[in-house]
XYZ file of C-alpha atoms in Angstrom:
394
model
C 2.911 -0.122 -42.773
C 4.981 -2.312 -40.490
C 3.319 -4.379 -37.783
C 5.034 -4.719 -34.400
C 2.165 -6.213 -32.468
C 3.943 -8.588 -30.099
C 6.290 -6.220 -28.309
C 3.657 -3.570 -27.861
C 0.991 -5.591 -26.040
C 3.748 -6.673 -23.666
C 4.162 -3.055 -22.727
C 0.403 -2.687 -22.536
C 0.227 -5.494 -19.995
C 2.565 -3.634 -17.682
C 0.809 -0.411 -18.476
C -2.532 -1.775 -17.412
C -1.312 -3.758 -14.454
C -2.965 -1.450 -11.940
C -5.752 -0.356 -14.238
C -9.228 0.655 -13.111
C -12.145 1.322 -15.456
C -15.204 3.264 -16.859
C -18.391 2.798 -18.843
C -19.456 2.556 -22.434
C -22.308 5.003 -22.149
C -21.525 8.690 -22.478
C -19.448 9.981 -19.599
C -21.224 13.322 -19.772
C -24.388 11.878 -18.231
C -25.189 9.884 -15.130
C -27.176 6.652 -15.259
C -30.431 8.588 -14.958
C -29.610 10.558 -18.106
C -28.762 13.842 -16.380
C -25.483 15.674 -16.658
C -22.930 14.366 -14.191
C -20.924 17.100 -12.480
C -17.591 16.302 -10.862
C -15.480 18.864 -9.038
C -12.316 19.618 -11.030
C -9.715 22.409 -10.807
C -10.458 25.481 -12.903
C -7.673 25.405 -15.509
C -7.944 27.696 -18.556
C -8.222 26.284 -22.051
C -5.868 27.505 -24.786
C -7.814 29.833 -27.108
C -5.574 29.887 -30.181
C -2.371 28.430 -31.569
C 0.891 30.326 -31.417
C 4.257 29.677 -33.008
C 5.555 26.147 -32.720
C 8.201 25.604 -30.074
C 11.303 23.541 -30.796
C 10.122 20.321 -29.160
C 7.336 18.323 -27.550
C 7.864 15.998 -24.593
C 5.570 12.969 -24.489
C 4.921 10.217 -21.938
C 3.513 7.247 -23.847
C 2.962 3.532 -23.960
C 5.532 1.640 -25.987
C 4.509 1.689 -29.621
C 2.583 4.963 -29.569
C 5.481 7.237 -30.543
C 7.750 5.685 -33.165
C 10.221 7.184 -35.680
C 8.227 5.973 -38.682
C 5.627 8.666 -37.979
C 7.292 11.010 -35.451
C 10.152 11.833 -37.852
C 7.655 12.972 -40.470
C 5.936 15.133 -37.842
C 9.249 16.791 -36.975
C 9.997 17.439 -40.641
C 6.566 19.025 -41.075
C 6.478 21.165 -37.929
C 10.046 21.576 -36.698
C 8.963 20.120 -33.329
C 11.462 17.524 -32.121
C 9.634 14.638 -30.443
C 11.105 13.511 -27.122
C 9.507 10.273 -25.900
C 9.445 8.801 -22.420
C 8.024 5.258 -22.379
C 6.012 4.483 -19.250
C 5.286 0.993 -17.982
C 2.207 1.651 -15.825
C -0.603 4.157 -15.476
C 0.714 5.049 -12.018
C 4.061 5.951 -13.564
C 2.312 8.139 -16.128
C 0.451 10.026 -13.422
C 3.640 10.562 -11.435
C 5.564 11.779 -14.481
C 2.850 14.212 -15.540
C 2.759 15.653 -12.027
C 6.400 16.706 -12.378
C 5.376 19.267 -14.991
C 8.196 18.111 -17.270
C 5.988 16.611 -19.975
C 3.580 18.162 -22.438
C 1.509 15.138 -23.429
C 0.537 11.715 -22.135
C -1.219 8.770 -23.808
C -3.439 8.077 -20.811
C -5.663 5.061 -20.257
C -8.973 5.481 -18.461
C -7.548 4.517 -15.081
C -5.057 7.391 -15.265
C -7.064 10.047 -17.102
C -9.680 10.743 -14.440
C -6.974 10.985 -11.800
C -5.109 13.488 -13.964
C -8.200 15.599 -14.567
C -9.376 15.690 -10.946
C -5.799 16.275 -9.782
C -5.393 19.341 -11.991
C -2.533 17.754 -13.930
C -4.060 18.183 -17.397
C -5.926 21.023 -19.065
C -9.180 21.110 -21.048
C -8.717 20.969 -24.821
C -9.857 23.356 -27.513
C -11.039 20.889 -30.137
C -11.227 23.659 -32.736
C -7.433 23.607 -32.712
C -7.474 19.894 -33.593
C -9.253 19.758 -36.985
C -8.555 16.041 -37.451
C -10.730 15.460 -34.371
C -13.830 15.536 -36.498
C -16.547 13.468 -38.083
C -14.270 10.472 -38.666
C -13.548 9.889 -34.963
C -15.848 7.037 -33.941
C -18.798 8.263 -31.890
C -18.209 5.743 -29.111
C -14.899 7.397 -28.238
C -16.271 10.919 -27.937
C -17.555 12.458 -24.717
C -16.647 9.597 -22.387
C -16.339 10.061 -18.628
C -12.688 9.034 -18.596
C -11.714 12.083 -20.692
C -14.720 14.442 -20.730
C -16.044 16.138 -17.598
C -18.618 18.874 -17.061
C -18.920 19.478 -20.783
C -15.176 19.935 -21.287
C -12.976 17.588 -23.304
C -9.607 16.643 -21.830
C -8.589 13.869 -24.231
C -8.109 13.115 -27.922
C -8.976 9.432 -28.559
C -6.253 7.122 -29.851
C -7.729 3.609 -29.726
C -9.788 1.110 -27.739
C -10.267 -2.582 -27.053
C -12.495 -5.045 -25.194
C -11.541 -7.660 -22.616
C -13.053 -10.786 -24.169
C -13.696 -14.383 -23.083
C -11.116 -16.597 -24.799
C -11.404 -20.394 -24.945
C -9.697 -23.423 -26.445
C -12.137 -25.097 -28.839
C -10.382 -28.461 -28.412
C -11.176 -28.434 -24.668
C -14.327 -26.303 -24.468
C -16.734 -28.367 -26.535
C -19.625 -25.890 -26.620
C -18.878 -22.244 -27.415
C -19.615 -20.277 -24.210
C -22.064 -17.391 -24.303
C -21.718 -16.371 -20.647
C -18.922 -15.551 -18.236
C -20.374 -18.214 -15.899
C -17.698 -20.673 -17.071
C -15.054 -18.605 -15.293
C -17.027 -17.365 -12.262
C -19.215 -20.212 -11.006
C -17.646 -22.721 -8.601
C -19.176 -25.683 -10.456
C -17.492 -24.694 -13.732
C -16.415 -27.787 -15.705
C -13.117 -25.994 -16.342
C -12.184 -25.486 -12.685
C -8.435 -25.382 -12.316
C -7.943 -24.366 -15.948
C -9.359 -20.841 -15.773
C -7.214 -17.732 -16.191
C -8.037 -14.285 -14.770
C -6.522 -10.835 -15.060
C -4.060 -9.967 -12.298
C -4.918 -6.383 -11.314
C -7.318 -4.471 -9.053
C -9.318 -3.470 -12.130
C -10.413 -7.090 -12.437
C -12.862 -6.214 -9.650
C -14.885 -4.462 -12.356
C -15.132 -7.735 -14.304
C -16.742 -9.324 -11.259
C -19.081 -6.338 -10.982
C -20.167 -6.724 -14.631
C -21.097 -10.349 -13.927
C -22.981 -9.381 -10.755
C -24.921 -6.685 -12.629
C -26.478 -9.433 -14.759
C -26.827 -12.225 -12.209
C -27.502 -10.422 -8.902
C -29.555 -7.357 -9.877
C -30.727 -6.836 -6.276
C -27.253 -5.490 -5.526
C -28.213 -2.423 -7.549
C -24.961 -2.141 -9.499
C -25.503 0.029 -12.572
C -21.874 0.919 -13.265
C -19.020 -1.509 -12.477
C -16.736 1.388 -11.484
C -19.228 2.921 -9.049
C -19.345 0.445 -6.169
C -20.396 1.298 -2.643
C -18.914 -0.759 0.179
C -21.642 -3.426 0.040
C -21.279 -3.819 -3.718
C -17.487 -3.926 -3.510
C -17.725 -6.679 -0.890
C -20.023 -8.683 -3.169
C -17.469 -8.389 -5.965
C -14.679 -9.455 -3.601
C -16.753 -12.464 -2.475
C -17.202 -13.523 -6.112
C -13.503 -13.048 -6.832
C -12.606 -15.083 -3.746
C -14.936 -17.847 -4.941
C -13.232 -17.749 -8.326
C -9.791 -17.814 -6.747
C -10.477 -21.388 -5.622
C -10.949 -22.540 -9.241
C -8.359 -20.314 -10.950
C -5.516 -22.049 -12.711
C -3.487 -18.889 -13.191
C -3.592 -15.094 -13.288
C -1.885 -12.962 -15.914
C -0.870 -9.398 -16.581
C 1.934 -10.231 -19.025
C 0.471 -11.299 -22.415
C 3.353 -13.716 -22.990
C 2.365 -15.538 -19.808
C -1.242 -15.692 -20.961
C -0.341 -16.982 -24.433
C 2.037 -19.553 -22.948
C -0.619 -20.778 -20.508
C -3.172 -21.305 -23.294
C -0.735 -22.814 -25.774
C 0.675 -25.168 -23.142
C -2.774 -26.411 -22.108
C -2.452 -25.171 -18.519
C -5.595 -23.080 -18.991
C -8.469 -23.449 -21.458
C -10.740 -20.446 -20.794
C -10.474 -16.927 -19.384
C -10.024 -13.214 -19.901
C -8.090 -12.012 -22.937
C -7.604 -9.233 -25.509
C -8.528 -9.649 -29.181
C -4.897 -9.309 -30.235
C -3.675 -12.218 -28.087
C -5.525 -14.858 -30.119
C -3.702 -13.650 -33.220
C -0.360 -13.402 -31.477
C -0.649 -16.910 -30.058
C -0.886 -18.396 -33.590
C -3.043 -21.108 -32.010
C -5.931 -21.964 -34.338
C -7.783 -23.708 -31.531
C -8.321 -20.427 -29.681
C -11.507 -18.443 -30.161
C -12.896 -15.403 -28.390
C -16.307 -13.936 -27.692
C -17.986 -11.001 -26.001
C -20.381 -12.757 -23.587
C -24.006 -11.853 -23.041
C -23.227 -9.979 -19.806
C -20.869 -7.597 -21.644
C -17.298 -6.956 -20.552
C -14.768 -4.407 -19.404
C -12.408 -2.696 -21.827
C -9.843 0.052 -22.259
C -9.484 3.280 -24.222
C -6.470 5.585 -24.551
C -6.341 9.324 -25.240
C -3.779 12.098 -25.653
C -3.961 14.566 -22.750
C -2.212 17.947 -22.462
C -0.315 18.816 -19.289
C -1.694 21.669 -17.214
C 1.730 23.338 -17.272
C 2.864 22.216 -20.725
C 5.947 24.152 -21.818
C 5.308 23.367 -25.487
C 1.531 23.529 -25.958
C 1.599 24.526 -29.635
C 3.752 21.570 -30.661
C 1.546 19.408 -28.427
C -1.619 20.542 -30.219
C 0.096 19.903 -33.545
C 0.980 16.360 -32.417
C -2.584 15.618 -31.292
C -3.885 16.788 -34.650
C -1.226 14.938 -36.654
C -1.806 11.628 -34.865
C -5.583 11.962 -35.213
C -5.303 11.781 -39.001
C -6.486 8.474 -40.422
C -3.162 7.079 -41.643
C -1.118 7.968 -38.564
C -3.802 6.925 -36.097
C -4.019 3.647 -37.986
C -0.269 3.127 -37.776
C -0.449 3.503 -34.002
C -3.442 1.148 -33.756
C -1.799 -1.556 -35.855
C 1.476 -1.194 -34.020
C -0.185 -1.527 -30.644
C -2.958 -4.015 -31.432
C -6.239 -2.111 -30.949
C -9.177 -0.521 -32.733
C -8.228 2.899 -34.159
C -10.120 6.028 -33.155
C -10.290 7.384 -36.705
C -12.771 5.294 -38.679
C -11.508 6.658 -42.003
C -8.404 4.506 -41.567
C -10.583 1.431 -42.075
C -11.230 2.393 -45.698
C -7.634 3.098 -46.724
C -6.735 -0.379 -48.033
C -7.342 -4.099 -47.560
C -4.852 -4.381 -44.704
C -6.598 -1.576 -42.826
C -10.030 -3.124 -43.423
C -8.816 -6.482 -42.110
C -7.383 -4.866 -38.990
C -10.565 -2.904 -38.304
C -12.706 -5.994 -38.745
C -10.539 -7.961 -36.315
C -10.862 -5.261 -33.644
C -14.522 -4.306 -34.320
C -13.328 -0.753 -34.925
C -16.582 0.752 -36.189
C -19.058 -1.633 -34.546
C -20.733 0.581 -31.955
C -23.249 -2.134 -31.092
C -20.316 -4.318 -30.064
C -18.721 -1.609 -27.952
C -22.033 -0.581 -26.393
C -21.604 -3.717 -24.258
C -18.121 -2.726 -23.098
C -17.490 -0.783 -19.889
C -14.280 1.152 -20.467
C -11.779 1.624 -17.662
C -12.410 4.650 -15.448
C -10.804 5.385 -12.103
C -13.177 4.589 -9.220
C -13.592 7.670 -7.051
C -15.588 8.481 -3.922
C -18.104 10.534 -5.883
C -20.352 7.885 -7.426
C -20.096 8.154 -11.195
C -23.455 6.402 -11.575
C -25.109 9.574 -10.265
C -25.944 8.375 -6.747
C -25.629 11.024 -4.057
C -26.970 9.136 -1.034
C -23.871 6.953 -0.645
C -20.105 7.239 -0.948
C -18.482 4.992 -3.509
C -15.218 3.153 -3.025
C -12.025 4.625 -4.450
C -8.868 3.446 -6.178
C -7.015 2.709 -2.944
C -9.900 0.648 -1.569
C -9.944 -1.416 -4.765
C -6.219 -1.984 -4.492
C -6.565 -3.115 -0.873
C -9.493 -5.364 -1.783
C -7.528 -7.043 -4.569
C -4.784 -7.914 -2.120
C -7.324 -9.731 0.064
C -8.494 -11.759 -2.944
C -4.986 -12.842 -3.877
C -4.143 -13.628 -0.235
């Protein structure tokens, strides 16, 4: 199993550049425990499989669709795999809206937009037998791919946005995000933050713990007052930021060169940096994170090949190949028991540690309907977050 971890996270950085996010608790319920209903177009679900078509057209992140497993799929099914690599979630949404693609490997910031926009169809999980007991529970039934009791996504992998620090400069291992948010941080000027509107959710996670009177219960469900509080915190941080990053190479270079000593990271970047002084932690406040899923186009021309692909890539070995290639926790936990290399990878990315991921709020598109269940206010949407981020950056 060949690892290609450096090139892939580079693509992921671009892919997530405009990302927005969602929560770690089940997306099928609101914060009060009741079922959350969101208005979505009524698109029929495929009831049974037919004959395979000649091809399947897929929009994917770099590293998700590679010859080492797609060629075997073609040999098995006769479905030729045509891949279109996308660089951002916005590009994925635009491409799926053309109707020219059958499948997309959507992140949480794109998936809710695709569902609400009527661009993807609900899935018949009975036609995907590998979507079974081995798929980790924390990736089932999430708001970013499951609405109103209907599943729209087949999980591929997930990851947390952790606090990374240089042990040669940060003498005491941090347990809180306060070292990157508070203006009296001893590391002012050497802090790195994520350069995207979704970083607003990171501020909201911190405010949830430290300013409970704001009433934030979901970092992706912010009313105007709560959004302004997050912007104020981000503006305060901007004065002590050493750099922002969306390109992992830039982040690795900043840490390795000593320009920054603490800030937001992904688990894979510590390994890729080959810097033994770097450590990472999931702070006491929790963090944001990301999760990707296969989604089927509402007007897919090749739905039978698409279902076959979703099933094939949900099998332990293939799902593991994708996870190792990309640098993330696999969705299929059975992969973690295949061999020593798989076990090491799963341990590095906390693949089956649901307690760990229970503190991660996965990306979900902010929409005007409050996904925390509130009905007495209107929440801020994707465009408002984008506008707010521009004010932070100046």
